[in-house]
GROMACS .gro file of C-alpha atoms in nm:
model
  143
    1UNK     CA    1  -0.022   0.713   1.794
    2UNK     CA    2  -0.186   0.405   1.674
    3UNK     CA    3  -0.084   0.048   1.671
    4UNK     CA    4  -0.047   0.052   1.270
    5UNK     CA    5   0.150   0.365   1.271
    6UNK     CA    6   0.391   0.253   1.538
    7UNK     CA    7   0.452  -0.071   1.354
    8UNK     CA    8   0.491   0.122   1.048
    9UNK     CA    9   0.776   0.354   1.219
   10UNK     CA   10   0.935   0.022   1.374
   11UNK     CA   11   0.950  -0.115   1.005
   12UNK     CA   12   1.088   0.210   0.861
   13UNK     CA   13   1.357   0.221   1.125
   14UNK     CA   14   1.450  -0.127   1.058
   15UNK     CA   15   1.476  -0.106   0.707
   16UNK     CA   16   1.701   0.206   0.749
   17UNK     CA   17   1.916   0.030   0.992
   18UNK     CA   18   1.967  -0.252   0.734
   19UNK     CA   19   2.043   0.014   0.463
   20UNK     CA   20   2.294   0.182   0.666
   21UNK     CA   21   2.458  -0.164   0.764
   22UNK     CA   22   2.484  -0.253   0.391
   23UNK     CA   23   2.609   0.083   0.273
   24UNK     CA   24   2.891   0.070   0.538
   25UNK     CA   25   2.951  -0.297   0.435
   26UNK     CA   26   3.001  -0.174   0.071
   27UNK     CA   27   3.244   0.123   0.201
   28UNK     CA   28   3.438  -0.119   0.378
   29UNK     CA   29   3.332  -0.029   0.724
   30UNK     CA   30   3.208  -0.286   0.974
   31UNK     CA   31   2.909  -0.126   1.137
   32UNK     CA   32   2.921  -0.228   1.508
   33UNK     CA   33   2.667  -0.115   1.763
   34UNK     CA   34   2.914  -0.165   2.055
   35UNK     CA   35   3.136   0.119   1.908
   36UNK     CA   36   2.830   0.362   1.931
   37UNK     CA   37   2.746   0.542   2.238
   38UNK     CA   38   2.420   0.447   2.424
   39UNK     CA   39   2.181   0.710   2.312
   40UNK     CA   40   1.817   0.722   2.306
   41UNK     CA   41   1.814   0.633   1.932
   42UNK     CA   42   2.007   0.304   1.978
   43UNK     CA   43   1.801   0.210   2.271
   44UNK     CA   44   1.488   0.274   2.074
   45UNK     CA   45   1.651   0.076   1.766
   46UNK     CA   46   1.719  -0.229   2.028
   47UNK     CA   47   1.366  -0.228   2.128
   48UNK     CA   48   1.235  -0.200   1.783
   49UNK     CA   49   1.460  -0.500   1.695
   50UNK     CA   50   1.308  -0.686   1.992
   51UNK     CA   51   0.953  -0.622   1.901
   52UNK     CA   52   1.040  -0.725   1.541
   53UNK     CA   53   1.175  -1.060   1.657
   54UNK     CA   54   0.885  -1.110   1.876
   55UNK     CA   55   0.631  -1.026   1.601
   56UNK     CA   56   0.812  -1.277   1.370
   57UNK     CA   57   0.808  -1.548   1.642
   58UNK     CA   58   0.437  -1.481   1.728
   59UNK     CA   59   0.324  -1.515   1.377
   60UNK     CA   60   0.553  -1.821   1.272
   61UNK     CA   61   0.793  -1.644   1.060
   62UNK     CA   62   1.156  -1.721   1.056
   63UNK     CA   63   1.358  -1.484   1.289
   64UNK     CA   64   1.621  -1.453   1.011
   65UNK     CA   65   1.366  -1.333   0.728
   66UNK     CA   66   1.498  -1.058   0.557
   67UNK     CA   67   1.267  -0.765   0.430
   68UNK     CA   68   1.332  -0.877   0.079
   69UNK     CA   69   1.174  -1.185   0.155
   70UNK     CA   70   0.860  -1.031   0.282
   71UNK     CA   71   0.569  -0.983   0.051
   72UNK     CA   72   0.493  -0.616  -0.064
   73UNK     CA   73   0.128  -0.651  -0.069
   74UNK     CA   74  -0.134  -0.904   0.042
   75UNK     CA   75  -0.054  -1.273  -0.051
   76UNK     CA   76  -0.227  -1.410  -0.354
   77UNK     CA   77  -0.542  -1.552  -0.276
   78UNK     CA   78  -0.480  -1.909  -0.404
   79UNK     CA   79  -0.167  -1.914  -0.148
   80UNK     CA   80  -0.207  -2.090   0.175
   81UNK     CA   81  -0.146  -1.892   0.504
   82UNK     CA   82   0.189  -1.816   0.595
   83UNK     CA   83   0.194  -2.053   0.895
   84UNK     CA   84   0.120  -2.342   0.656
   85UNK     CA   85  -0.253  -2.368   0.770
   86UNK     CA   86  -0.474  -2.440   0.497
   87UNK     CA   87  -0.760  -2.194   0.407
   88UNK     CA   88  -1.109  -2.296   0.508
   89UNK     CA   89  -1.309  -2.439   0.217
   90UNK     CA   90  -1.571  -2.187   0.256
   91UNK     CA   91  -1.313  -1.898   0.208
   92UNK     CA   92  -1.156  -2.077  -0.096
   93UNK     CA   93  -1.493  -2.114  -0.245
   94UNK     CA   94  -1.555  -1.727  -0.211
   95UNK     CA   95  -1.215  -1.640  -0.357
   96UNK     CA   96  -1.302  -1.886  -0.662
   97UNK     CA   97  -1.625  -1.706  -0.709
   98UNK     CA   98  -1.467  -1.360  -0.674
   99UNK     CA   99  -1.214  -1.450  -0.926
  100UNK     CA  100  -1.470  -1.578  -1.164
  101UNK     CA  101  -1.679  -1.277  -1.124
  102UNK     CA  102  -1.379  -1.027  -1.193
  103UNK     CA  103  -1.289  -1.236  -1.506
  104UNK     CA  104  -1.634  -1.155  -1.675
  105UNK     CA  105  -1.605  -0.847  -1.880
  106UNK     CA  106  -1.948  -0.687  -1.888
  107UNK     CA  107  -2.029  -0.466  -2.232
  108UNK     CA  108  -2.293  -0.187  -2.291
  109UNK     CA  109  -2.653  -0.282  -2.244
  110UNK     CA  110  -2.958  -0.125  -2.415
  111UNK     CA  111  -3.000   0.235  -2.339
  112UNK     CA  112  -2.658   0.293  -2.229
  113UNK     CA  113  -2.561   0.524  -2.513
  114UNK     CA  114  -2.839   0.780  -2.455
  115UNK     CA  115  -2.773   0.750  -2.076
  116UNK     CA  116  -2.386   0.831  -2.143
  117UNK     CA  117  -2.485   1.132  -2.371
  118UNK     CA  118  -2.730   1.263  -2.135
  119UNK     CA  119  -2.507   1.244  -1.832
  120UNK     CA  120  -2.213   1.404  -2.035
  121UNK     CA  121  -2.446   1.693  -2.115
  122UNK     CA  122  -2.550   1.737  -1.736
  123UNK     CA  123  -2.182   1.743  -1.648
  124UNK     CA  124  -2.025   1.965  -1.914
  125UNK     CA  125  -2.323   2.175  -2.008
  126UNK     CA  126  -2.317   2.430  -1.732
  127UNK     CA  127  -1.950   2.470  -1.814
  128UNK     CA  128  -2.032   2.529  -2.185
  129UNK     CA  129  -2.308   2.770  -2.077
  130UNK     CA  130  -2.082   2.976  -1.885
  131UNK     CA  131  -1.795   2.997  -2.111
  132UNK     CA  132  -2.048   3.068  -2.392
  133UNK     CA  133  -2.201   3.363  -2.177
  134UNK     CA  134  -1.849   3.493  -2.131
  135UNK     CA  135  -1.800   3.515  -2.506
  136UNK     CA  136  -2.116   3.667  -2.593
  137UNK     CA  137  -2.070   3.937  -2.305
  138UNK     CA  138  -1.700   3.987  -2.430
  139UNK     CA  139  -1.845   4.019  -2.806
  140UNK     CA  140  -2.109   4.262  -2.685
  141UNK     CA  141  -1.871   4.480  -2.471
  142UNK     CA  142  -1.549   4.472  -2.693
  143UNK     CA  143  -1.732   4.553  -3.038
   0.00000   0.00000   0.00000
């Protein structure tokens, strides 16, 4: 499997483990991995935790960072990089121009209305012709 898919599975397993631990805490039980027999799932979980810890260290994230602290999507364009390094001036300028471009609202231009009508006729015309033909044939054969 690809690296991204493997990473997604590791994150999913880590989140499942954390959820199960929280559920066990709510029930009053203490999840203790030492009580569990050594199985392939436990070994796989241990390896996933090691990889997650190494990933966080390599990317400058705190080791005790919970999943709730991680962003759900890409960071806001105005934010600085997670490691604290400032964005390059060229990139900041490009992001500013992109924001300005997307703020502009573009209205209809001259000739747009006839073009819209023509394109609607081209799209829905064949459908109406077929339905009309079926109605004409039904009228002829049923009366």
